[in-house]
Amino acid sequence: MKSFEKFTGLVAPLDRPNVDTDAIIPKQFLKSIRRTGFGPYLFDEWRYLDHGEPDMDCSGRPLNPDFVLNQPRYQGAEILLARDNFGCGSSREHAVWALADYGIRVVIAPSFADIFYSNCGKNGLLAITLPSGEIDRLFREVEASEGYRLTVDLESQTLTTPAGEVIPFEIDPALKERLLQGLDDIAITLQHADEIRAYEARRAREAPWLFPARE
Amino acid sequence: MSGRTLYDKLWDDHVVRDNGDGTCLIYIDRHLIHEVTSPQAFEGLRLAGRRPWRVDADLAVSDHNVPTTDRDHIDDPVARTQLETLDANCREWNITQFGIHDPRQGIVHVVGPEQGACLPGMTIVCGDSHTSTNGALGALAFGIGTSEVEHVLATQCLVLHKARNMRIRVEGETGPGVTAKDIVLHIIGRIGTAGGTGHAIEFAGSAIRALSMEGRMTVCNMAIEAGARAGMVAVDQTTIDYVRGRPYAPRGELWEQAVEAWSDLHSDEDAVFDRDVVIDAGEIRPVVTWGTSPEMVVPVNGRVPDPARESDPVRRIGMERALEYMDLEPDMPVTEIRIDKVFIGSCTNSRIEDLRAAAEVVRGRKLAPGVKQALVVPGSGLVKRQAEEEGLDRIFTEAGFEWREPGCSMCLGMNPDRLAPGERCASTSNRNFEGRQGPGGRTHLVSPAMAAAAAIAGHFVDVREFLD
Ligand code: SF4
């Protein structure tokens, strides 16, 4: 996992509550054996006018002009502004893989579904919770000014608007550390590699039949 | 200090470190891998530039998607890709795999114990919830998700919260025709599908001790349907006798040493359980599930329940919905439920003892005319071979059953074996959820003997009538 560094990115507003994981990545794409390549199918049913299937070439598919991410002014967005209960529904990690593969690095919403939130953390995606009033205001500002960009600084836990206004946000200290250092769960466990080896050595003496290859 | 439970002992033996936040890093002795839940884990490993920690702890076998007929032509491209991906990953990392033409291939939870690759005292995981099956050996065995599969591949460990201790004692003697499957369905009917949530269940009591290893595996297999991630049974002579001489089991001096250590794999007399349930074995009858949850269980000589008599409104609605989906009338006798198909197989009931029990009922009889298809799918190539040596295949085929190659098959209908909408099946598998065996299909969970009896009668029937 890459460490999360301060950046300034274009914001796209997705103005509906309860966006579920099936909307983020429809179930037919779960048949894939990969965890990359889901970006073109992100929000597939909303984004395209036809029905998407795995491995389809999306370059020629008819786009839904009404869907926000299809508007020219939001191309290249790295920050998604969303509403309540974002990421509800099934536990599929594919939803986070799809957002990340599309290029989204931060999602800002008043609330997130639990499993989705924890899947974000596992994959280096920063999910920021802000009070509804703050979110309302951001929606208004983003829609009012084309090219609206926010600066996200995880270290100081702040967002900075184009006007220079600083908005603080809360985050679990352990998760913050993990994101800043770019540590996924596996990297954290591997910090204890010596202890794992020591355990194996002790166990191989106590219960040698569990380590037949070492004989 | 009070004594420790079997689960406590297994847990303590595998703590690499206490993380101090309520979780421990737990070492995994055996990692079983199949084709559906592993591809993204291997890809994640590659993307992060990591390698497997200890490949001699891994054992891979394809089961969910494999055809149970012709293995050389797999039509479904998704299935084919998953099978090929597992082959390629195992080749790349030098992981032992039983390929689809290997006689040892079969359902992962059948193969592990059969090979002695799963042993008493081990921690055993697999990206599949029915890994609990292996707990029958006196092991800590449970299913994990794909991220955890990757975690185990990369570190041989998992970060876990310890579960609470639950014991279910089945005391006394079971009556005629009552099998391990009836015991576990009865238990789930009693405690509910959430009854074991947050707990590791130890199955104990004289009726459990009296079971063969195959029977204990059937019981532990369905711990997950009782809400628990892990189920287990203490080690005794039956366990030791089962493990002895299996290909991956220790030999010679190591064997002696292992058996000595395994003798401690039981709960101490004074161990305290967070929950203790006692069940009278004498109460248990051959059972059938009538609804769309494994807890919807009735004795075969009983009647389909009437939601009108249920006082809890939430449960009542659940029952009404289940009856509608299953197309059953309240109060109808279970023996009047006619079936279209029969499935004998799955990691719950596809071991040799299961096939023998079914064959005993079938011997010299014929499939009822109304039954469209009856499948027997052995749990592994070795089970299949043994059954053929005993002539069981002929008993089945002469009666009109189809004798197939090993795999998950109609348990979940990922391969072409599945129910058509509206079809009703007597199945020895473990889940009767809506659409589990095919969209619109209706599943009744039963023991192998009961499935066989239903195949002969064309409707559910008390297997005790066949056993005189
Ligand atoms: S037989 Fe059924 S329950 Fe068992 S592993 Fe296969 S699909 Fe899962």
XYZ file of C-alpha atoms and ligand atoms in Angstrom:
691
model
C 0.000 0.000 0.000
C 1.308 3.482 -0.881
C 1.665 5.990 1.933
C -0.982 8.664 1.943
C 0.572 12.009 1.118
C -0.862 15.501 1.115
C -2.387 16.368 -2.253
C -4.770 18.759 -3.947
C -7.452 17.102 -6.055
C -10.547 17.796 -8.103
C -13.844 17.108 -6.296
C -16.867 15.390 -7.881
C -20.251 15.512 -6.100
C -22.438 12.393 -6.002
C -25.638 13.748 -4.588
C -27.603 10.722 -3.382
C -27.794 8.930 -0.029
C -27.366 5.152 0.549
C -25.152 4.471 -2.445
C -24.745 0.709 -2.107
C -21.866 -1.494 -3.168
C -23.942 -3.040 -5.948
C -24.284 0.449 -7.463
C -20.567 1.050 -7.000
C -19.696 -2.210 -8.749
C -22.551 -4.429 -9.985
C -22.471 -8.097 -9.081
C -21.613 -9.483 -12.511
C -18.120 -8.042 -12.100
C -17.459 -10.128 -8.993
C -16.778 -13.108 -11.233
C -13.435 -11.568 -12.050
C -10.364 -13.247 -10.636
C -8.573 -9.900 -10.342
C -8.568 -7.032 -7.894
C -7.497 -4.483 -10.475
C -9.196 -3.334 -13.662
C -12.572 -2.506 -12.082
C -12.238 1.247 -12.715
C -13.995 1.281 -16.108
C -17.014 -0.449 -14.495
C -17.291 1.837 -11.466
C -20.972 2.835 -11.091
C -21.574 0.836 -14.271
C -25.377 0.991 -14.294
C -25.443 4.719 -13.729
C -22.547 5.558 -15.944
C -23.534 3.721 -19.122
C -26.782 3.373 -21.006
C -26.176 -0.276 -21.909
C -25.644 -3.301 -19.678
C -22.065 -3.970 -18.658
C -20.405 -7.362 -18.537
C -16.957 -8.360 -17.290
C -14.081 -7.830 -19.727
C -16.169 -5.553 -21.936
C -14.296 -2.819 -23.752
C -15.857 0.341 -22.324
C -14.385 2.832 -24.782
C -17.269 2.561 -27.231
C -20.139 2.161 -24.762
C -22.905 4.788 -24.707
C -22.413 7.082 -21.727
C -25.264 8.379 -19.625
C -24.875 12.156 -20.046
C -26.820 12.819 -16.839
C -24.418 10.935 -14.603
C -22.194 13.329 -12.748
C -18.883 11.561 -13.335
C -19.514 11.777 -17.086
C -19.562 15.571 -17.104
C -16.435 17.084 -18.618
C -15.845 19.351 -15.632
C -15.389 16.356 -13.313
C -12.953 14.368 -15.428
C -9.899 13.404 -13.421
C -11.670 13.744 -10.069
C -9.728 12.249 -7.168
C -12.105 13.216 -4.383
C -15.698 12.012 -4.217
C -18.179 14.035 -2.199
C -21.076 11.815 -1.137
C -24.113 11.548 1.101
C -25.187 9.464 4.090
C -24.510 5.745 4.440
C -22.147 5.529 1.492
C -21.020 1.955 0.688
C -23.936 0.107 2.272
C -25.016 -3.369 1.097
C -22.788 -6.372 0.533
C -19.297 -6.593 1.995
C -17.587 -6.860 -1.385
C -14.125 -5.345 -1.281
C -14.471 -4.925 -5.057
C -16.316 -1.652 -4.400
C -13.197 -0.128 -2.901
C -10.976 -1.683 -5.561
C -13.187 -0.089 -8.226
C -13.070 3.387 -6.667
C -9.314 3.191 -6.235
C -8.773 1.830 -9.745
C -10.851 4.696 -11.157
C -8.537 7.134 -9.396
C -10.552 8.127 -6.321
C -8.263 8.649 -3.331
C -10.660 10.246 -0.876
C -14.399 9.893 -0.242
C -16.083 12.506 1.946
C -19.529 11.754 3.376
C -21.635 12.335 6.506
C -21.493 8.571 7.214
C -20.215 5.294 5.761
C -21.322 1.681 6.035
C -19.049 -0.184 8.482
C -17.504 -2.865 6.322
C -17.007 -0.461 3.446
C -15.230 1.914 5.799
C -12.875 -0.764 7.046
C -12.263 -2.029 3.495
C -11.242 1.527 2.541
C -8.616 1.509 5.264
C -7.257 -1.820 4.060
C -6.776 -0.440 0.577
C -5.322 2.991 1.263
C -8.493 4.904 0.440
C -9.198 7.725 2.878
C -12.843 7.955 3.965
C -13.548 11.250 5.717
C -16.654 11.815 7.805
C -17.920 15.383 8.175
C -21.099 16.777 9.739
C -24.075 17.030 7.349
C -24.098 20.837 7.448
C -20.476 20.939 6.321
C -21.230 18.435 3.562
C -24.207 20.525 2.355
C -22.015 23.555 2.091
C -19.319 21.657 0.187
C -21.940 20.378 -2.277
C -23.057 23.962 -2.918
C -19.511 25.218 -3.400
C -18.446 22.345 -5.648
C -21.485 22.734 -7.887
C -21.085 26.523 -8.017
C -17.472 26.665 -9.128
C -15.972 24.593 -11.893
C -12.543 23.139 -11.147
C -13.187 23.069 -7.386
C -10.226 21.433 -5.672
C -9.593 20.493 -2.075
C -6.250 20.004 -0.414
C -6.264 16.909 1.776
C -3.716 16.810 4.555
C -4.019 13.674 6.656
C -1.104 14.592 8.898
C -2.842 17.731 10.180
C -6.328 16.215 9.598
C -7.527 19.101 7.501
C -9.166 19.907 4.201
C -8.400 23.274 2.640
C -10.875 24.872 0.237
C -9.854 26.955 -2.801
C -10.659 30.061 -0.744
C -8.121 28.970 1.844
C -10.624 27.953 4.454
C -9.461 25.062 6.653
C -11.902 22.292 7.614
C -10.681 19.883 10.318
C -11.763 16.207 10.360
C -11.555 13.350 12.854
C -9.958 9.966 12.245
C -8.993 6.975 14.353
C -5.307 7.456 15.321
C -4.352 3.854 14.481
C -5.949 4.066 11.033
C -4.272 7.430 10.440
C -0.872 5.942 11.245
C -1.496 3.006 8.933
C -2.495 5.263 6.042
C 0.366 7.711 6.578
C 2.925 4.945 6.695
C 1.253 3.082 3.857
C 0.876 0.007 6.017
C -1.741 -2.561 5.118
C -2.688 -5.318 7.557
C -0.082 -7.607 6.071
C 2.679 -5.017 6.371
C 1.764 -4.537 10.020
C 1.947 -8.255 10.689
C 5.240 -8.458 8.833
C 6.681 -5.921 11.261
C 6.540 -8.866 13.654
C 8.263 -11.272 11.299
C 10.950 -12.040 13.871
C 8.337 -13.044 16.401
C 6.668 -15.301 13.852
C 10.002 -16.966 13.132
C 10.721 -17.348 16.825
C 7.314 -18.944 17.302
C 7.980 -21.341 14.427
C 11.343 -22.325 15.867
C 9.852 -23.028 19.285
C 6.896 -24.893 17.839
C 9.130 -26.979 15.596
C 10.881 -28.203 18.746
C 7.666 -28.842 20.701
C 5.589 -30.257 17.861
C 8.049 -31.282 15.117
C 5.389 -33.220 13.169
C 3.892 -29.851 12.205
C 7.066 -28.906 10.353
C 7.933 -31.987 8.333
C 9.903 -29.986 5.756
C 12.455 -28.960 8.406
C 13.599 -32.436 9.225
C -7.671 -20.683 38.275
C -10.198 -22.790 36.490
C -9.202 -25.233 33.793
C -9.104 -24.524 30.095
C -11.479 -25.552 27.365
C -10.301 -27.349 24.245
C -10.678 -24.075 22.371
C -8.594 -22.221 24.997
C -5.821 -24.776 24.597
C -5.821 -24.623 20.822
C -5.829 -20.830 20.967
C -3.028 -20.598 23.551
C -0.842 -22.961 21.550
C -0.990 -20.656 18.540
C -0.536 -17.178 19.979
C 2.487 -15.568 18.331
C 1.906 -12.292 20.123
C -0.778 -10.458 22.030
C -1.371 -7.180 20.233
C -2.679 -5.587 23.401
C -5.809 -4.262 21.681
C -8.018 -7.282 22.185
C -6.519 -9.145 19.238
C -3.777 -11.731 18.996
C -1.565 -12.769 16.145
C -2.432 -16.438 15.645
C -0.237 -18.894 13.784
C -1.840 -21.044 11.103
C -0.588 -24.612 10.658
C -2.565 -25.610 7.592
C -3.937 -23.421 4.840
C -6.287 -25.107 2.398
C -6.832 -23.293 -0.879
C -9.510 -23.625 -3.554
C -10.146 -21.910 -6.865
C -12.942 -19.472 -5.994
C -11.582 -17.448 -3.082
C -7.865 -17.470 -3.847
C -7.217 -15.626 -7.166
C -7.404 -12.090 -5.750
C -5.301 -13.116 -2.776
C -2.520 -14.327 -5.041
C -2.828 -11.211 -7.185
C -2.637 -8.994 -4.106
C 0.508 -10.810 -3.053
C 2.072 -10.201 -6.440
C 1.028 -6.549 -6.595
C 2.671 -5.937 -3.232
C 5.839 -7.769 -4.267
C 5.392 -10.401 -1.563
C 5.772 -14.161 -1.547
C 4.109 -16.975 0.393
C 5.564 -17.393 3.862
C 5.550 -21.166 4.080
C 4.302 -23.164 1.124
C 4.612 -26.534 2.868
C 1.670 -25.434 5.049
C -0.474 -24.882 1.945
C -2.537 -27.449 0.127
C -4.661 -26.578 -2.883
C -7.484 -28.372 -4.656
C -10.235 -27.237 -7.026
C -13.735 -28.270 -6.074
C -16.468 -25.635 -6.407
C -16.431 -25.274 -10.177
C -15.257 -28.663 -11.357
C -17.633 -30.561 -13.628
C -18.730 -33.882 -12.149
C -18.979 -35.486 -15.573
C -16.504 -34.817 -18.341
C -13.431 -33.090 -16.934
C -11.762 -32.403 -20.238
C -14.241 -29.878 -21.552
C -15.266 -27.081 -19.247
C -17.777 -24.914 -21.062
C -18.241 -22.129 -18.545
C -15.421 -19.653 -19.237
C -15.523 -18.206 -15.720
C -15.145 -21.633 -14.158
C -12.370 -22.510 -16.555
C -10.489 -19.315 -15.804
C -10.709 -19.888 -12.065
C -9.466 -23.457 -12.375
C -6.580 -22.418 -14.633
C -5.701 -19.529 -12.352
C -5.358 -21.845 -9.364
C -3.161 -24.179 -11.430
C -0.954 -21.278 -12.479
C -0.659 -19.843 -8.976
C 0.275 -23.214 -7.504
C 2.856 -23.730 -10.232
C 4.329 -20.289 -9.732
C 4.790 -20.720 -5.992
C 5.393 -24.439 -5.873
C 2.295 -25.133 -3.781
C 1.108 -28.720 -3.557
C -2.084 -29.076 -5.545
C -4.282 -32.036 -6.353
C -5.278 -31.283 -9.940
C -8.626 -32.238 -11.399
C -7.255 -35.483 -12.837
C -5.546 -36.495 -9.588
C -7.369 -39.347 -7.775
C -6.895 -37.404 -4.533
C -8.912 -34.454 -5.861
C -12.193 -33.735 -4.126
C -14.007 -31.281 -1.887
C -11.357 -29.429 0.074
C -12.906 -30.266 3.459
C -13.069 -33.951 2.594
C -9.557 -34.083 1.173
C -7.749 -32.436 4.131
C -8.651 -35.009 6.792
C -8.550 -37.900 4.328
C -4.904 -37.131 3.524
C -3.948 -36.553 7.147
C -3.057 -33.031 6.024
C -5.357 -31.813 8.781
C -4.323 -33.098 12.182
C -5.431 -32.801 15.797
C -4.119 -29.677 17.500
C -3.667 -27.723 14.287
C -5.048 -24.354 13.326
C -6.625 -24.865 9.913
C -8.072 -22.206 7.642
C -9.505 -22.024 4.147
C -11.359 -19.369 2.201
C -14.592 -21.246 2.776
C -16.973 -21.211 5.713
C -17.283 -24.997 6.004
C -13.660 -25.315 7.053
C -15.191 -25.941 10.481
C -15.525 -29.576 9.291
C -11.899 -30.162 10.253
C -12.602 -29.296 13.875
C -13.820 -32.893 14.238
C -10.143 -33.836 14.527
C -9.714 -31.768 17.683
C -8.368 -28.840 15.675
C -9.217 -25.155 15.494
C -10.592 -24.816 11.974
C -12.550 -21.960 10.460
C -13.321 -20.158 7.223
C -11.769 -16.850 6.187
C -12.320 -14.151 3.533
C -10.089 -13.400 0.562
C -8.140 -10.613 2.330
C -7.389 -13.076 5.098
C -6.360 -15.718 2.565
C -3.776 -13.228 1.344
C -2.777 -12.437 4.921
C -2.174 -16.106 5.697
C -0.292 -16.653 2.451
C 1.998 -13.728 3.217
C 2.491 -14.153 6.966
C 1.217 -17.627 8.006
C -0.769 -15.747 10.651
C -4.092 -14.024 11.240
C -5.066 -11.173 13.529
C -8.008 -12.498 15.542
C -10.329 -11.715 18.403
C -10.836 -14.708 20.618
C -14.356 -16.137 20.501
C -16.395 -17.152 23.526
C -16.652 -20.773 24.627
C -19.798 -22.761 24.017
C -20.374 -26.437 24.629
C -23.187 -28.524 23.244
C -23.476 -31.862 24.932
C -25.601 -34.514 23.283
C -26.111 -37.106 25.962
C -27.595 -40.583 25.775
C -28.188 -42.915 22.873
C -29.702 -42.043 19.541
C -32.526 -44.163 18.234
C -32.550 -46.207 15.002
C -32.180 -44.268 11.753
C -30.765 -41.210 13.530
C -27.453 -40.085 12.035
C -24.925 -37.313 12.656
C -26.833 -35.153 10.189
C -30.038 -35.518 12.200
C -28.122 -34.647 15.358
C -26.707 -31.444 13.941
C -29.950 -30.371 12.271
C -31.743 -31.035 15.542
C -29.168 -28.876 17.356
C -29.612 -26.024 14.860
C -33.384 -26.352 15.137
C -32.983 -25.997 18.861
C -30.455 -23.160 19.213
C -31.206 -21.369 15.936
C -28.890 -20.216 13.170
C -27.576 -17.430 15.377
C -27.284 -19.668 18.447
C -23.523 -19.977 18.214
C -22.714 -16.467 17.008
C -19.480 -15.163 18.515
C -18.675 -18.572 19.978
C -16.469 -21.528 19.198
C -18.590 -24.625 19.747
C -17.294 -27.812 21.284
C -19.576 -30.740 20.551
C -19.436 -33.199 23.406
C -21.450 -35.821 25.256
C -21.832 -39.557 24.849
C -23.763 -39.376 21.571
C -20.981 -37.320 19.966
C -18.269 -39.590 21.329
C -20.153 -42.543 19.888
C -19.937 -41.069 16.387
C -17.314 -42.111 13.859
C -14.918 -39.441 12.580
C -17.087 -39.076 9.479
C -20.091 -38.392 11.684
C -18.171 -35.865 13.775
C -17.127 -34.088 10.591
C -20.774 -33.856 9.535
C -21.621 -32.256 12.872
C -18.687 -29.796 12.875
C -19.346 -28.979 9.220
C -22.636 -27.364 10.164
C -21.307 -25.387 13.143
C -21.361 -22.460 10.733
C -25.097 -22.950 10.139
C -25.459 -22.742 13.913
C -23.769 -19.337 13.756
C -20.313 -20.359 14.975
C -17.186 -19.929 12.914
C -15.592 -23.019 14.469
C -16.890 -26.337 15.788
C -14.747 -29.011 17.380
C -14.683 -32.373 19.116
C -12.123 -33.527 21.695
C -9.488 -36.043 20.648
C -10.084 -39.646 21.704
C -9.173 -43.105 20.468
C -11.553 -42.730 17.498
C -9.577 -39.664 16.379
C -6.198 -41.353 16.750
C -7.366 -44.471 14.901
C -8.692 -42.332 12.071
C -5.480 -40.331 11.608
C -3.020 -43.215 11.886
C -1.313 -44.152 8.624
C -2.735 -41.338 6.483
C -0.298 -40.008 3.860
C 0.504 -36.701 5.575
C 0.222 -37.992 9.146
C 3.428 -38.301 11.184
C 5.107 -41.715 11.416
C 7.376 -43.651 13.722
C 8.759 -41.707 16.629
C 7.060 -38.508 15.556
C 3.741 -40.322 15.596
C 4.289 -41.463 19.186
C 5.239 -37.953 20.183
C 2.201 -36.473 18.444
C -0.252 -38.938 20.008
C 1.158 -38.133 23.413
C 0.626 -34.401 22.839
C -2.847 -34.943 21.411
C -3.978 -36.729 24.566
C -4.318 -33.288 26.165
C -6.712 -32.015 23.473
C -9.917 -32.020 25.489
C -11.526 -29.536 27.869
C -10.375 -29.789 31.463
C -12.913 -31.111 33.987
C -13.226 -27.717 35.633
C -13.207 -25.647 32.443
C -15.881 -22.960 32.328
C -18.023 -22.378 29.250
C -19.783 -19.120 28.521
C -22.693 -21.181 27.283
C -23.537 -24.815 27.909
C -26.390 -26.576 26.146
C -27.505 -30.116 26.890
C -29.505 -32.141 24.434
C -31.121 -35.496 25.068
C -30.045 -37.809 22.234
C -33.137 -39.940 22.770
C -35.342 -37.061 21.619
C -33.767 -36.842 18.207
C -35.679 -38.215 15.215
C -34.709 -38.442 11.545
C -35.416 -34.882 10.414
C -36.170 -32.849 7.296
C -35.879 -29.074 6.858
C -39.114 -27.583 5.581
C -38.054 -23.962 5.003
C -35.285 -21.716 3.737
C -33.110 -21.654 6.827
C -31.330 -24.668 8.346
C -33.112 -24.025 11.658
C -36.484 -24.789 10.052
C -36.393 -28.441 11.032
C -39.131 -31.001 11.685
C -39.101 -34.731 12.401
C -39.987 -36.720 9.281
C -43.069 -38.107 11.000
C -44.194 -34.579 11.916
C -46.047 -31.843 10.059
C -45.045 -28.618 8.364
C -45.559 -25.915 11.002
C -48.371 -23.385 10.845
C -47.217 -19.752 11.086
C -50.573 -18.879 12.646
C -49.386 -20.613 15.804
C -46.178 -18.540 15.968
C -46.521 -15.671 18.451
C -43.402 -13.714 17.436
C -44.485 -11.566 14.468
C -41.033 -11.405 12.882
C -40.681 -15.172 12.968
C -44.216 -15.569 11.683
C -43.485 -13.474 8.617
C -40.271 -15.431 8.041
C -42.223 -18.687 8.209
C -44.926 -17.458 5.854
C -42.359 -16.345 3.366
C -40.506 -19.662 3.606
C -43.711 -21.660 3.097
C -44.537 -19.612 0.054
C -41.093 -20.038 -1.462
C -41.118 -23.751 -0.681
C -44.699 -24.080 -1.936
C -45.885 -25.961 1.136
C -49.138 -25.881 3.108
C -49.182 -25.430 6.895
C -49.868 -28.654 8.783
C -49.285 -30.977 5.860
C -47.493 -34.183 6.861
C -43.823 -34.110 5.888
C -44.221 -37.504 4.262
C -46.589 -35.971 1.705
C -43.900 -33.685 0.311
C -43.004 -35.058 -3.130
C -39.545 -34.500 -4.569
C -38.143 -33.966 -8.085
C -34.455 -34.479 -7.482
C -32.069 -36.047 -5.018
C -28.548 -34.940 -4.221
C -26.238 -37.105 -2.152
C -22.940 -35.317 -1.712
C -21.298 -32.092 -0.383
C -18.703 -31.608 2.344
C -21.423 -32.426 4.872
C -22.259 -35.911 3.636
C -20.049 -37.324 0.890
C -17.648 -39.520 2.822
C -17.609 -43.297 2.532
C -19.835 -43.865 5.532
C -22.463 -41.553 4.044
C -22.450 -43.428 0.757
C -22.697 -46.752 2.572
C -25.696 -45.538 4.582
C -27.458 -44.388 1.429
C -26.576 -47.559 -0.475
C -27.973 -49.704 2.283
C -31.377 -48.108 1.761
C -31.155 -48.222 -2.021
C -29.914 -51.790 -2.379
C -32.248 -53.822 -4.577
C -34.721 -50.976 -5.028
C -35.511 -48.504 -7.802
C -35.856 -44.776 -8.044
C -39.503 -43.670 -7.820
C -40.910 -42.852 -11.286
C -41.554 -39.196 -10.408
C -37.928 -38.523 -9.497
C -36.225 -36.803 -12.443
C -32.655 -37.046 -11.316
C -30.733 -38.504 -8.419
C -27.046 -37.683 -8.109
C -24.423 -39.338 -5.986
C -21.286 -37.219 -5.882
C -18.471 -38.680 -3.775
C -16.433 -36.222 -1.725
C -13.127 -37.200 -3.253
C -11.555 -39.442 -5.845
C -10.437 -41.789 -3.077
C -13.939 -42.017 -1.598
C -15.199 -42.773 -5.090
C -12.604 -45.496 -5.605
C -13.359 -47.127 -2.272
C -17.088 -47.026 -2.900
C -16.502 -48.708 -6.262
C -14.391 -51.385 -4.606
C -17.299 -52.049 -2.275
C -19.735 -52.154 -5.204
C -21.731 -49.173 -3.980
C -21.656 -47.507 -7.402
C -23.534 -50.446 -8.908
C -26.152 -50.399 -6.184
C -26.792 -46.755 -7.033
C -26.680 -47.016 -10.810
C -28.877 -50.140 -10.866
C -31.460 -48.194 -8.890
C -31.304 -45.327 -11.398
C -28.938 -42.923 -9.656
C -26.137 -41.130 -11.506
C -22.653 -41.840 -10.198
C -20.438 -38.785 -10.615
C -16.916 -37.439 -10.297
C -16.064 -35.676 -7.009
C -16.744 -31.980 -6.365
C -19.170 -29.550 -4.760
C -21.667 -30.108 -7.539
C -25.301 -29.422 -6.706
C -24.501 -28.199 -3.203
C -24.240 -24.712 -4.629
C -24.808 -25.129 -8.331
C -21.702 -23.313 -9.530
C -21.063 -26.073 -12.017
C -23.840 -27.327 -14.342
C -25.471 -29.514 -11.648
C -28.363 -27.443 -10.391
C -32.083 -27.278 -9.794
C -34.479 -25.710 -12.279
C -36.902 -23.103 -10.906
C -39.583 -24.720 -8.758
C -37.830 -28.073 -8.529
C -37.744 -29.710 -5.122
C -34.698 -31.581 -3.891
C -33.888 -33.933 -1.051
C -30.311 -32.898 -0.413
C -27.591 -34.022 1.967
C -25.875 -30.619 1.741
C -25.895 -27.899 4.383
C -27.756 -24.846 3.093
C -31.374 -24.550 2.069
C -31.338 -20.810 1.342
C -33.492 -19.501 -1.493
C -31.807 -20.296 -4.789
C -28.869 -22.097 -3.201
C -29.036 -25.104 -5.527
C -30.196 -23.048 -8.503
C -32.515 -20.037 -8.898
C -36.015 -20.863 -7.672
C -34.916 -24.334 -6.501
C -36.329 -25.763 -3.269
C -33.977 -27.591 -0.940
C -34.820 -29.951 1.911
C -31.816 -30.905 4.006
C -31.676 -34.515 5.157
C -29.262 -37.318 6.011
C -27.927 -39.603 3.250
C -30.188 -42.452 4.347
C -33.226 -40.163 4.345
C -32.305 -38.791 0.907
C -31.994 -42.330 -0.396
C -35.337 -43.321 1.101
C -36.997 -40.264 -0.453
C -35.507 -41.184 -3.827
C -37.077 -44.629 -3.630
C -40.440 -43.432 -2.323
C -40.696 -40.245 -4.406
C -41.566 -38.315 -1.266
C -40.112 -37.983 2.210
C -40.481 -41.108 4.225
C -39.334 -42.280 7.610
C -36.117 -44.108 6.881
C -36.817 -46.411 9.808
C -39.396 -48.147 7.619
C -36.560 -49.157 5.314
C -34.253 -50.457 7.966
C -35.581 -53.716 9.263
S -19.669 -28.883 -0.797
Fe -20.959 -27.088 -0.660
S -20.684 -26.258 1.352
Fe -19.037 -27.700 0.979
S -17.335 -26.464 0.236
Fe -18.461 -27.176 -1.550
S -19.959 -25.585 -1.964
Fe -19.194 -25.212 0.087
